[in-house]
PDB file of C-alpha atoms and ligand atoms in Angstrom:
ATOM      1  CA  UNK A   1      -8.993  13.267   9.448  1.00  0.00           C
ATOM      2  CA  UNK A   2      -6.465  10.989  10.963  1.00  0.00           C
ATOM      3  CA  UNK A   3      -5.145   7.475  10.825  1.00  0.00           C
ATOM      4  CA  UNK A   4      -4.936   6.066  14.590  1.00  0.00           C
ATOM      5  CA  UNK A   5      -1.911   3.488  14.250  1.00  0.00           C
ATOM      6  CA  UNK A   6       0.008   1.308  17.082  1.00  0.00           C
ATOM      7  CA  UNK A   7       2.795   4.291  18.195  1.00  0.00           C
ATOM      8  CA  UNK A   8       1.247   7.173  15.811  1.00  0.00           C
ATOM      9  CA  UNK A   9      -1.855   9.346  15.240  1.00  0.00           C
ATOM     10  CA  UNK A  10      -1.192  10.235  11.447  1.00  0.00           C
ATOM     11  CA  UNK A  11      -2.775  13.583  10.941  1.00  0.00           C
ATOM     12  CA  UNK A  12      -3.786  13.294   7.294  1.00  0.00           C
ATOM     13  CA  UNK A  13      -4.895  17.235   6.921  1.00  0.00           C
ATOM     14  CA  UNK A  14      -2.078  16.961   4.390  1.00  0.00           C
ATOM     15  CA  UNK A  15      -0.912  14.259   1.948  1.00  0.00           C
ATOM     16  CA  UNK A  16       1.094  11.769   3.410  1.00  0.00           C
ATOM     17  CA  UNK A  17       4.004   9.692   1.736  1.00  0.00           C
ATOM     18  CA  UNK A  18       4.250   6.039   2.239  1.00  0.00           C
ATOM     19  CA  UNK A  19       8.284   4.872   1.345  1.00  0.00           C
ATOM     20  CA  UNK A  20       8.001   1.197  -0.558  1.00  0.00           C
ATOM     21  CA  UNK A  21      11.163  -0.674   0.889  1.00  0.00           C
ATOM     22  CA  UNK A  22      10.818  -4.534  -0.858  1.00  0.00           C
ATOM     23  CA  UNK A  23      12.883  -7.062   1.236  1.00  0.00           C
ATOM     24  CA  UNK A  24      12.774  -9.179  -2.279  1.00  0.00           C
ATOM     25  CA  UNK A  25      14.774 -10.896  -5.219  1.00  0.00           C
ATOM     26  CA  UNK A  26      12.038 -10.372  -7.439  1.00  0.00           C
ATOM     27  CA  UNK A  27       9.786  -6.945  -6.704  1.00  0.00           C
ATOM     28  CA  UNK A  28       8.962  -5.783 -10.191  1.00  0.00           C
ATOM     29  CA  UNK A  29      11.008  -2.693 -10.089  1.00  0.00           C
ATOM     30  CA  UNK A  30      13.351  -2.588  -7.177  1.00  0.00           C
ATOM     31  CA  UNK A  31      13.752  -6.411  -6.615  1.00  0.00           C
ATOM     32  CA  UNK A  32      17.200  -7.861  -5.124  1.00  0.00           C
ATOM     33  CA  UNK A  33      18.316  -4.144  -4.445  1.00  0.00           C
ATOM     34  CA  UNK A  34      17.352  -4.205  -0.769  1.00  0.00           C
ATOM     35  CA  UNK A  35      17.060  -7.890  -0.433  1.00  0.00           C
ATOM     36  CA  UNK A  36      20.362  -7.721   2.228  1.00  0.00           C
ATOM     37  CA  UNK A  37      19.235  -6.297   5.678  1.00  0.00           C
ATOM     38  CA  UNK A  38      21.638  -4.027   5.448  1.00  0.00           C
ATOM     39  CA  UNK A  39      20.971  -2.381   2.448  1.00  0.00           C
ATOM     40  CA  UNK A  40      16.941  -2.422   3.095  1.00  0.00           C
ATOM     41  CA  UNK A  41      17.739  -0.859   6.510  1.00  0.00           C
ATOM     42  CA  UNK A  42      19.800   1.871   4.936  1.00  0.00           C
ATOM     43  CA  UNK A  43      17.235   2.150   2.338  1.00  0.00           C
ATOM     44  CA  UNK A  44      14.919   2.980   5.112  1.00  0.00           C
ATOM     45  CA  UNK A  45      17.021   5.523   6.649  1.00  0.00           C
ATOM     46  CA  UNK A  46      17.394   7.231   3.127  1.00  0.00           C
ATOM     47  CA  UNK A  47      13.522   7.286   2.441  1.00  0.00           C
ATOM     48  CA  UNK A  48      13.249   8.531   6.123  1.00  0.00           C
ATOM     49  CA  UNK A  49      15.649  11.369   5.327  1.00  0.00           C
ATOM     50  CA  UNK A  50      14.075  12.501   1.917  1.00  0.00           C
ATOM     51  CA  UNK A  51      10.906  12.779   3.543  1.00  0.00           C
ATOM     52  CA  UNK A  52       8.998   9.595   3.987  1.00  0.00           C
ATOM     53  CA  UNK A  53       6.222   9.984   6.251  1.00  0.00           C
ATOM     54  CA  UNK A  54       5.344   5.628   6.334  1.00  0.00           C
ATOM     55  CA  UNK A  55       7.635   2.951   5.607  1.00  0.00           C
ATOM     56  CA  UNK A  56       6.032   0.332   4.090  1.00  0.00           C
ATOM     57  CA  UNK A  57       8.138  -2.806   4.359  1.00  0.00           C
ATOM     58  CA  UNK A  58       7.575  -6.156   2.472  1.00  0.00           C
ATOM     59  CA  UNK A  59       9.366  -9.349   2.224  1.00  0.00           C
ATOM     60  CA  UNK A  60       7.245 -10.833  -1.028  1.00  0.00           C
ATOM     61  CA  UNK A  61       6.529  -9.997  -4.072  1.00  0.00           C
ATOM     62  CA  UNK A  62       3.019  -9.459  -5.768  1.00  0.00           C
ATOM     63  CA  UNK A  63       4.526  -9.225  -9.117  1.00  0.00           C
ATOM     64  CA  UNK A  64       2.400 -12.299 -11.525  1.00  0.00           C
ATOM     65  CA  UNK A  65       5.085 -15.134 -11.800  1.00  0.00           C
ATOM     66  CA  UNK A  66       6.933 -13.752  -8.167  1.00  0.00           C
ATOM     67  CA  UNK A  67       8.234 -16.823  -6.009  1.00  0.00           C
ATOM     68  CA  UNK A  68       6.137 -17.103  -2.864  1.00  0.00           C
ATOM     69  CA  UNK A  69       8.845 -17.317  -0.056  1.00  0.00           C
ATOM     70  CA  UNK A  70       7.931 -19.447   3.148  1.00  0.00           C
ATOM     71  CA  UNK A  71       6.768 -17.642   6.253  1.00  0.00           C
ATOM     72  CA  UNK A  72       9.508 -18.345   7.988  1.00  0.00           C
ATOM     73  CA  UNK A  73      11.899 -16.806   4.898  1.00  0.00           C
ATOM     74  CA  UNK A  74       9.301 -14.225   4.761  1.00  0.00           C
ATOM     75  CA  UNK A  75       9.510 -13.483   8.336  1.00  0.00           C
ATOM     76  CA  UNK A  76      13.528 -13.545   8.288  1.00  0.00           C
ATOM     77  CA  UNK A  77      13.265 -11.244   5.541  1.00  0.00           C
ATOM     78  CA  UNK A  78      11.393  -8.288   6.924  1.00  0.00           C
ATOM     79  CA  UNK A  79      11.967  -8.737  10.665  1.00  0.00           C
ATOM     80  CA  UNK A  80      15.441  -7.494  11.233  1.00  0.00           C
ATOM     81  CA  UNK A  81      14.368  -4.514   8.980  1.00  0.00           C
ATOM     82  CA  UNK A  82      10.982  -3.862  10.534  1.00  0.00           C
ATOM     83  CA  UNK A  83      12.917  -3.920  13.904  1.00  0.00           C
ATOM     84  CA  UNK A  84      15.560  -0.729  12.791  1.00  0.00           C
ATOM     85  CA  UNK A  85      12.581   1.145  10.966  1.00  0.00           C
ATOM     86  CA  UNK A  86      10.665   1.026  14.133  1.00  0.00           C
ATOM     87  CA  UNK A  87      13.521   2.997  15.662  1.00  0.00           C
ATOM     88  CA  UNK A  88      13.254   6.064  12.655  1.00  0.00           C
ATOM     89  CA  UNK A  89      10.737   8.190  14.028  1.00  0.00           C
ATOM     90  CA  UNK A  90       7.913   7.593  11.246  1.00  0.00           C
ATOM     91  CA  UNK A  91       5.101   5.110  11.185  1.00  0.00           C
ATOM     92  CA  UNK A  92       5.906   1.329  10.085  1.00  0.00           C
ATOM     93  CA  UNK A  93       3.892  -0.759   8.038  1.00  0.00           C
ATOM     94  CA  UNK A  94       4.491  -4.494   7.094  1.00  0.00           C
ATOM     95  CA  UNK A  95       3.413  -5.226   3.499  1.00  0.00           C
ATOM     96  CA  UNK A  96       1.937  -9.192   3.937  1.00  0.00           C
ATOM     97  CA  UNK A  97      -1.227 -11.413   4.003  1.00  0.00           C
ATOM     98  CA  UNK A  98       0.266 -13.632   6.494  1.00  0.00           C
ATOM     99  CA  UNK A  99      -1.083 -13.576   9.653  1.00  0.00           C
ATOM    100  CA  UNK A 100       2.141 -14.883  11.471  1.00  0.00           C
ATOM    101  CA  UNK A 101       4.069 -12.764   9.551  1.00  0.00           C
ATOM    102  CA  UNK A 102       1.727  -9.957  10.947  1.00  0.00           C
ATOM    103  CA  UNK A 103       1.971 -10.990  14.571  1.00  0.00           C
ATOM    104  CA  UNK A 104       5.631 -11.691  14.512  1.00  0.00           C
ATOM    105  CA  UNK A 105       5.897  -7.958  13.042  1.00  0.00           C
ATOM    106  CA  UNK A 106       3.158  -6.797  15.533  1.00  0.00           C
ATOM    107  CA  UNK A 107       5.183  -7.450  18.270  1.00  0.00           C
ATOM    108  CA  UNK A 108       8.152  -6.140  17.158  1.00  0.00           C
ATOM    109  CA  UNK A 109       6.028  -2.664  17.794  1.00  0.00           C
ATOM    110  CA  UNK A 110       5.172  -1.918  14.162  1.00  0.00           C
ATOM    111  CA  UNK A 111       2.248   0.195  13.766  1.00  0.00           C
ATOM    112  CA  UNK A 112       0.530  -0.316  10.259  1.00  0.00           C
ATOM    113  CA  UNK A 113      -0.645  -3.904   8.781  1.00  0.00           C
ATOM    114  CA  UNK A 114      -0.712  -3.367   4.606  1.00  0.00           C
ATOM    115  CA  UNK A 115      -2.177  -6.293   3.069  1.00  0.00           C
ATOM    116  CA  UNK A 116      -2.830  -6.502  -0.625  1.00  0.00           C
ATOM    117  CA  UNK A 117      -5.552  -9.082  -0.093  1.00  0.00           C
ATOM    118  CA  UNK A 118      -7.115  -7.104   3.019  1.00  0.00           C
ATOM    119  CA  UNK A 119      -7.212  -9.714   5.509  1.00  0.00           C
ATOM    120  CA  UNK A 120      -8.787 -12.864   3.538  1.00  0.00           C
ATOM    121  CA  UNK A 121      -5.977 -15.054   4.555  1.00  0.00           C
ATOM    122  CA  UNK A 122      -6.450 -17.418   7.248  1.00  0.00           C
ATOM    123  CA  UNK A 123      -6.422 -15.965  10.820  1.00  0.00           C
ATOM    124  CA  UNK A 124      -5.097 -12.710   9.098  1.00  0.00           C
ATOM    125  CA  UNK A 125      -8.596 -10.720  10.291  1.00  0.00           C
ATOM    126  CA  UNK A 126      -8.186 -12.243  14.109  1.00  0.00           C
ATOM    127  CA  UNK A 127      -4.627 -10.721  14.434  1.00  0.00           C
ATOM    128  CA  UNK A 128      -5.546  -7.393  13.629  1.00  0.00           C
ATOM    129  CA  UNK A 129      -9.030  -7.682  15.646  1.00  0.00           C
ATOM    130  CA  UNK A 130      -6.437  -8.882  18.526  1.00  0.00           C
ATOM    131  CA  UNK A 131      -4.520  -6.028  18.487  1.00  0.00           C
ATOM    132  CA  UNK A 132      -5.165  -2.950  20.445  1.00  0.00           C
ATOM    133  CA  UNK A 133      -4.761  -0.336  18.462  1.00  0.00           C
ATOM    134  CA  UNK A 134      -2.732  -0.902  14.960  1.00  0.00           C
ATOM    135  CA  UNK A 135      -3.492   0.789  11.753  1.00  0.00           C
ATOM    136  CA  UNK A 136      -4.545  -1.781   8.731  1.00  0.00           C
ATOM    137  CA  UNK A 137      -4.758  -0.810   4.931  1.00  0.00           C
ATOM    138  CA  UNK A 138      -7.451  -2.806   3.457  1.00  0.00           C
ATOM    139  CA  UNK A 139      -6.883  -3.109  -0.537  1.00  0.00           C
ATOM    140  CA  UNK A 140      -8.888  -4.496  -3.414  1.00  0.00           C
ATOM    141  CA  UNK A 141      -7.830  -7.494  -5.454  1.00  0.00           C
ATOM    142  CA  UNK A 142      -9.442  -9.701  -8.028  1.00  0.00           C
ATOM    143  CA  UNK A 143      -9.389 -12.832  -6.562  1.00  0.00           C
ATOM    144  CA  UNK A 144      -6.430 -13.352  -3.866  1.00  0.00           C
ATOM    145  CA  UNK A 145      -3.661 -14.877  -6.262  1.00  0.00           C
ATOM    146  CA  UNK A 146      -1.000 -11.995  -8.142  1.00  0.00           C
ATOM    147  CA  UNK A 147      -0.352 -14.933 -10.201  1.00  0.00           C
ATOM    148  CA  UNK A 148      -3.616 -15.481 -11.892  1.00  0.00           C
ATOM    149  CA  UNK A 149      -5.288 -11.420 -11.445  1.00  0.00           C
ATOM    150  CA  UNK A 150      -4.196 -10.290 -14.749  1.00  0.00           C
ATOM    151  CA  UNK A 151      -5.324 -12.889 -16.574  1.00  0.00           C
ATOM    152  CA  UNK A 152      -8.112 -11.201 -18.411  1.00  0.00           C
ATOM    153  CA  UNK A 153      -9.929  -8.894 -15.443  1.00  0.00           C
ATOM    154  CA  UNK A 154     -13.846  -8.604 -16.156  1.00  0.00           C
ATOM    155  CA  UNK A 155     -16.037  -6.021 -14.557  1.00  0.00           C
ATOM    156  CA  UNK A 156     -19.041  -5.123 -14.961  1.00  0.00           C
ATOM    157  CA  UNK A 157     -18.857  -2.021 -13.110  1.00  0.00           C
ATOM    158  CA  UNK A 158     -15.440  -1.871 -11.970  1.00  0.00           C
ATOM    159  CA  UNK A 159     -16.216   1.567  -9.251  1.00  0.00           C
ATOM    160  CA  UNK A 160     -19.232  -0.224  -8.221  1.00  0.00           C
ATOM    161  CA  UNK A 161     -17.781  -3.633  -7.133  1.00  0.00           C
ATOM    162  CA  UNK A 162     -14.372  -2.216  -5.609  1.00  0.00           C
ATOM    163  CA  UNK A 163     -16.186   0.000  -3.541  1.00  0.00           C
ATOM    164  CA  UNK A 164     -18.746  -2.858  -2.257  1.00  0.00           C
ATOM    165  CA  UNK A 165     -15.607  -5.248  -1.850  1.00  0.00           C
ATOM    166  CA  UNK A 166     -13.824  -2.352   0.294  1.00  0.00           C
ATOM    167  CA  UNK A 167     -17.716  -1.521   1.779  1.00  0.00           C
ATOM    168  CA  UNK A 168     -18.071  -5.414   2.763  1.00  0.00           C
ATOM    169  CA  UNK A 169     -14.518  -5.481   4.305  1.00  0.00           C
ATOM    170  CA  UNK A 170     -14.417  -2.710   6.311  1.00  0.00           C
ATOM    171  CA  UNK A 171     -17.916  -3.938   7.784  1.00  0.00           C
ATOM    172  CA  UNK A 172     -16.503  -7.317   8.231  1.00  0.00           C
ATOM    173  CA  UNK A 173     -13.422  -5.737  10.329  1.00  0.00           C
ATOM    174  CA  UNK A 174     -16.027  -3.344  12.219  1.00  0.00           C
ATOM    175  CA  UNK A 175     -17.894  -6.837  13.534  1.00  0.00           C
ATOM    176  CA  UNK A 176     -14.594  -7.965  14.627  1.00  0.00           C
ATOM    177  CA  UNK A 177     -14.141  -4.699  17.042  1.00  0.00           C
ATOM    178  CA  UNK A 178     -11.721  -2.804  14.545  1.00  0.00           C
ATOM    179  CA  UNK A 179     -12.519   0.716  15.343  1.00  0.00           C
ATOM    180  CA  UNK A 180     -12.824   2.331  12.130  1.00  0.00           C
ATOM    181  CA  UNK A 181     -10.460   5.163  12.932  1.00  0.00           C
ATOM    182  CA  UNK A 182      -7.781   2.858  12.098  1.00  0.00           C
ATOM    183  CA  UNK A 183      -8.609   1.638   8.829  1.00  0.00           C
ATOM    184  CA  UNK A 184      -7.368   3.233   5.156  1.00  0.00           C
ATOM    185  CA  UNK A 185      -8.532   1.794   1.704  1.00  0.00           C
ATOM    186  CA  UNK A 186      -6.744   1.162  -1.358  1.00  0.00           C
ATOM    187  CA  UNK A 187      -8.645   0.457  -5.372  1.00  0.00           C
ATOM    188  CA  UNK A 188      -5.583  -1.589  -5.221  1.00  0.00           C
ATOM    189  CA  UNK A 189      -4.022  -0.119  -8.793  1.00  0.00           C
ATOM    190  CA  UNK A 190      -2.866  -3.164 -10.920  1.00  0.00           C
ATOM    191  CA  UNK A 191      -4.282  -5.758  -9.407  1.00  0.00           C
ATOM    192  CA  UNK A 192      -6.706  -7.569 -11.182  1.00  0.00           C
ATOM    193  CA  UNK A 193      -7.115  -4.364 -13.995  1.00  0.00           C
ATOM    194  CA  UNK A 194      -6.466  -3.452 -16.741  1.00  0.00           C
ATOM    195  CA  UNK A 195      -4.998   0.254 -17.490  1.00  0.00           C
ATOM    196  CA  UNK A 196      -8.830   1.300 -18.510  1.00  0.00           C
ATOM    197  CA  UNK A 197      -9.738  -0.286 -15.389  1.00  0.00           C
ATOM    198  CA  UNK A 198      -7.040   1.465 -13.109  1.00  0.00           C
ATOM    199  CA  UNK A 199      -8.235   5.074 -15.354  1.00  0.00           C
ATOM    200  CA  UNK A 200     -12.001   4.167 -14.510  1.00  0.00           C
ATOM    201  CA  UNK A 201     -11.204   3.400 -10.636  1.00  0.00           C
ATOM    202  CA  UNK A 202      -9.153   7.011 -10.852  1.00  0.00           C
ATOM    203  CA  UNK A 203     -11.610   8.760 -12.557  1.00  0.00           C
ATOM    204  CA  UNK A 204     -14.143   7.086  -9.766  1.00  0.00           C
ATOM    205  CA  UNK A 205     -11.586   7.521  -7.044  1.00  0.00           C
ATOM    206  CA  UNK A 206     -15.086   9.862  -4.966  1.00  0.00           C
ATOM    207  CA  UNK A 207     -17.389   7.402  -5.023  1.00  0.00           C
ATOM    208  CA  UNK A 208     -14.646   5.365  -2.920  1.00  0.00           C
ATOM    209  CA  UNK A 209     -14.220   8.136  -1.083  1.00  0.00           C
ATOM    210  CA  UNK A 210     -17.624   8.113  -0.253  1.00  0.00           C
ATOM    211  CA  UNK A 211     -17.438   4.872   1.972  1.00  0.00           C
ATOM    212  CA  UNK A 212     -15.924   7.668   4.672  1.00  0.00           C
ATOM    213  CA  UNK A 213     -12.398   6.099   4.984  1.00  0.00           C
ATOM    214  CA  UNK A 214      -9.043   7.811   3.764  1.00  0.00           C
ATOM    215  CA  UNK A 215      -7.398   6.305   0.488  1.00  0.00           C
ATOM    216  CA  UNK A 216      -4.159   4.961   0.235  1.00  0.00           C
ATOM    217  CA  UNK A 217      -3.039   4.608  -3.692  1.00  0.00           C
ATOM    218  CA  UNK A 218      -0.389   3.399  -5.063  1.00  0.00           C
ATOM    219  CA  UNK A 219       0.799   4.154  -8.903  1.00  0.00           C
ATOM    220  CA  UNK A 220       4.403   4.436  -8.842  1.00  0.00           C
ATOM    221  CA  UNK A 221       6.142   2.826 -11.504  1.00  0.00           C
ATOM    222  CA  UNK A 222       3.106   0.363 -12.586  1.00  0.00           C
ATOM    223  CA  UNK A 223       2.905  -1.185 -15.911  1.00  0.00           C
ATOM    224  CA  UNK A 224      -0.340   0.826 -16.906  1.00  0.00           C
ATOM    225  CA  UNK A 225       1.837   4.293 -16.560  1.00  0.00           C
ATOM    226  CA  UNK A 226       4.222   2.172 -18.824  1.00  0.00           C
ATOM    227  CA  UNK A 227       1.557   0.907 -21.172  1.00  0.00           C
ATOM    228  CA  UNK A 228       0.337   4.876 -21.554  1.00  0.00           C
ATOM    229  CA  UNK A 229       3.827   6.280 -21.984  1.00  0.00           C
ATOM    230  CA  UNK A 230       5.398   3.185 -23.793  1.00  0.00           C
ATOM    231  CA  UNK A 231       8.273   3.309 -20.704  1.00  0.00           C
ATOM    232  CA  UNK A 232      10.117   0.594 -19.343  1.00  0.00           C
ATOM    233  CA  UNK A 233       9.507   0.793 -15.025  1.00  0.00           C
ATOM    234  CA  UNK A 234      13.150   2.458 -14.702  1.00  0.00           C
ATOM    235  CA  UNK A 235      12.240   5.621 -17.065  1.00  0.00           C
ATOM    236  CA  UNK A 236       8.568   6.171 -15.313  1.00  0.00           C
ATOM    237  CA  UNK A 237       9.653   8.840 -12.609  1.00  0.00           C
ATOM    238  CA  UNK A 238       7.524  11.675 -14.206  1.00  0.00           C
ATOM    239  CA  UNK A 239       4.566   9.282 -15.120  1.00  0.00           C
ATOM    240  CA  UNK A 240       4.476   8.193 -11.560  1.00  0.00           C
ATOM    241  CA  UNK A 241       4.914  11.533  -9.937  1.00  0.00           C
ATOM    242  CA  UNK A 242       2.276  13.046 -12.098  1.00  0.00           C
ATOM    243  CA  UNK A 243      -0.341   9.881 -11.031  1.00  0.00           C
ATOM    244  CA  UNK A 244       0.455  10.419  -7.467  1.00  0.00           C
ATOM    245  CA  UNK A 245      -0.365  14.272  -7.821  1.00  0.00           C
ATOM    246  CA  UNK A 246      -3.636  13.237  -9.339  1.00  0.00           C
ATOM    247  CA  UNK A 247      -4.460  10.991  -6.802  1.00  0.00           C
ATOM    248  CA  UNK A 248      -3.835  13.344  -4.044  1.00  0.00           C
ATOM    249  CA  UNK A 249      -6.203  15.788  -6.335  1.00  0.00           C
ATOM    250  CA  UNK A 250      -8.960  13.352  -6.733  1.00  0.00           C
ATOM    251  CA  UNK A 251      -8.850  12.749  -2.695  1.00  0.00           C
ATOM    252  CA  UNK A 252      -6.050  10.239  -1.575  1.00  0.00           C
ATOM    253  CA  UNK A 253      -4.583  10.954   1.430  1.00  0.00           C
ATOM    254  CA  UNK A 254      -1.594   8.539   0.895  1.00  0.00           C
ATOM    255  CA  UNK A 255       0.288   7.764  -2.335  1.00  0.00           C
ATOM    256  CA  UNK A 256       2.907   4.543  -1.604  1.00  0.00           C
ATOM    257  CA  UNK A 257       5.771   5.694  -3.470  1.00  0.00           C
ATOM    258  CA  UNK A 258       9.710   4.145  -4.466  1.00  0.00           C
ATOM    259  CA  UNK A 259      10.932   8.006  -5.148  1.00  0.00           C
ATOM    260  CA  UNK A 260      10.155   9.478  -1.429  1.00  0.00           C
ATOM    261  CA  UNK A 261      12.007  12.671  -2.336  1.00  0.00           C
ATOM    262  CA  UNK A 262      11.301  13.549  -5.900  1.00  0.00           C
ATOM    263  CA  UNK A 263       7.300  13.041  -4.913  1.00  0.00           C
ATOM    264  CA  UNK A 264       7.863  15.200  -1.731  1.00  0.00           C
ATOM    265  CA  UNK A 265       9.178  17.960  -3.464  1.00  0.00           C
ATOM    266  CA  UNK A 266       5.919  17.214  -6.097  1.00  0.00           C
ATOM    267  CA  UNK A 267       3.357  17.641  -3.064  1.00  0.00           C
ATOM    268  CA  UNK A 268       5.626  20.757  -1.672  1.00  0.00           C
ATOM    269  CA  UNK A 269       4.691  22.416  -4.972  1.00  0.00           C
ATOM    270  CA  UNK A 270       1.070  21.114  -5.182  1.00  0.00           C
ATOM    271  CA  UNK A 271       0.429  22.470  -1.608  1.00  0.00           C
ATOM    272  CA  UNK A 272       1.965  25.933  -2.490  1.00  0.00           C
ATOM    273  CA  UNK A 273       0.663  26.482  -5.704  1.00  0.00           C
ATOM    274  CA  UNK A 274      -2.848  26.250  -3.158  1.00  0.00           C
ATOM    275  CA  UNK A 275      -4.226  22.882  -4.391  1.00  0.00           C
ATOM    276  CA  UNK A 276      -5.584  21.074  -1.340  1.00  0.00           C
ATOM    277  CA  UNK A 277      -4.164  21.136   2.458  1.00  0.00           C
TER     278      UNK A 277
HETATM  279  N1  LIG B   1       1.259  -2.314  -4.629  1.00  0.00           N
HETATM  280  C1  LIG B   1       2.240  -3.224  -4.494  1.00  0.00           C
HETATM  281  C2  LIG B   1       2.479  -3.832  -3.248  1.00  0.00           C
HETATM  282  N2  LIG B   1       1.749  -3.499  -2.163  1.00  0.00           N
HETATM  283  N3  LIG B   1       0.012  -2.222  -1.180  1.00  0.00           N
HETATM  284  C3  LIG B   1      -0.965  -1.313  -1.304  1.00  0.00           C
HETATM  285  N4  LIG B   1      -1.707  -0.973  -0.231  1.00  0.00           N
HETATM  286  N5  LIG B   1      -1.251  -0.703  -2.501  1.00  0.00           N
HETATM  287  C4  LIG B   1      -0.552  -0.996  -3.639  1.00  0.00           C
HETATM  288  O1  LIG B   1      -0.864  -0.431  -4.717  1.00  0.00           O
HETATM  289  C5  LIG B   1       0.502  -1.968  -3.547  1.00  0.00           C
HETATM  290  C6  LIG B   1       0.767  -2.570  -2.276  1.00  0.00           C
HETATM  291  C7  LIG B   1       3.090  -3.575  -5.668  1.00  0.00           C
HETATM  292  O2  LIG B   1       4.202  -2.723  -5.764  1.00  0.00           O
HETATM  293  P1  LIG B   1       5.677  -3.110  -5.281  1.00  0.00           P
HETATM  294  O3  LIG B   1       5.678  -3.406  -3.803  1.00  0.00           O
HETATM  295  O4  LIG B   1       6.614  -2.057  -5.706  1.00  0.00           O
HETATM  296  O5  LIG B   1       6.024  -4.398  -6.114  1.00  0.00           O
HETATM  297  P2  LIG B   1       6.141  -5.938  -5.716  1.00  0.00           P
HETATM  298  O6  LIG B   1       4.807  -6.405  -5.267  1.00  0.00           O
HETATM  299  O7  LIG B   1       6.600  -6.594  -6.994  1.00  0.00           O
HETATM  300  O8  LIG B   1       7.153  -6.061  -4.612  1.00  0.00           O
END
């Protein structure tokens, strides 16, 4: 199985890790500590070093309550950073629902589009179906607004209706001439659930795997590995490393992580001990 992206064929025989570099005041556990380009491009050169196989680079928050920043702040944000991590060696992605933001970061050569709210934003599908060849990450969230998602999430069947959300975009992208090979999907852990939820979609995580895609998931550091251990986000290293090993069990292929090298050395040990590729 691979992932075909702009510059890179990602061979996902093995479990890949995604490095989260936040270009933000206000990121829910590493805001304002890469906000400076500097510091988010070194950032990037540290995740690169400790093993990072993706950088995944954002410039706003999804936190409830985060300050939406303009496009054009948005874009100043992430595009001097994009621009260095482009010249790493590993596979870029830009973390936005903005489809300027995506173009802007498109033709700086980045090779992945991430978006939380997988391409419901105006002219956010057309960009991607315009571009030859990038990779896209398509995830699920209830409704399209981080400030109102949390605010009592109802399912009736919560496997059921992320998988036909994730079924009904991927279709929607396949009309548009997206070539399937390039698409990943993502339950989209904490957005819209509640910690049974996010257990349920886990638990559930090969029925998504059914829809024939790879998974992208992302745990680390989220307030329902907080709400289980009764950690603040700073002490929930182990929690996170143990969900992202149990997500690579259950079938993901790619675990978006803030601690590149402490979950490297976790999948080293997985792989040895003879648990998956
Ligand atoms: N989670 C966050 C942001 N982007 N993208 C995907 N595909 N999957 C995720 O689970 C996901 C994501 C939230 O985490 P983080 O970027 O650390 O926080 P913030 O949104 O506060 O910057």
């Amino acid at each position: 199985m691979f992932w075909q992206t702009t510059r890179h064929r990602i061979d996902l025989a093995r479990p890949r890790v995604m490095g989260i570099v936040n270009v933000t005041p206000d990121s829910f556990f590493d805001g304002g500590r890469h906000l400076a380009t500097d510091a988010a491009r070194a950032h990037c050169e540290r995740l690169v070093g400790e093993g990072a196989d993706i950088l995944d680079i954002g410039g706003e928050s999804t936190r409830p309550g985060a300050q939406a920043p303009s496009v054009q702040e948005e874009i100043d944000r992430v595009l001097p950073v994009l621009e260095h991590a482009c010249t790493l060696g590993v596979a870029v992605s830009v973390d936005t629902s903005r489809a300027e933001v995506m173009q802007a970061a498109l033709r700086a050569g980045v090779d992945i589009v991430n978006d939380v709210r997988a391409l419901r934003w105006p002219g956010a599908l057309d960009v991607v179906a315009a571009h030859a060849s990038c990779g896209v990450c398509l995830m699920h969230m209830l409704g399209d607004e981080p400030a109102s998602m949390q605010q009592a999430p109802r399912y009736d069947d919560v496997v059921a209706e992320v998988r036909a959300f994730l079924h009904e975009r991927l279709a929607m992208l396949e009309r548009a001439g997206v070539a399937k090979m390039r698409v990943v999907l993502d339950p989209g852990i904490g957005f819209g659930k509640t910690p049974e939820h996010n257990w349920t979609l886990m638990q559930g995580l090969d029925q998504l795997q059914a829809l024939g895609q790879p998974l992208l998931l992302g745990w680390s550091r989220k307030s329902t590995l907080g709400v289980l251990t009764g950690r603040a986000a700073a002490d929930r290293l182990a929690a996170s490393l143990a969900a992202a090993l149990a997500a690579v069990q259950r079938g993901a292929r790619i675990v978006r992580v803030h601690d590149v090298a402490a979950t490297a050395d976790a999948l080293a040990v997985w792989h040895h001990a003879g648990l998956g590729a």
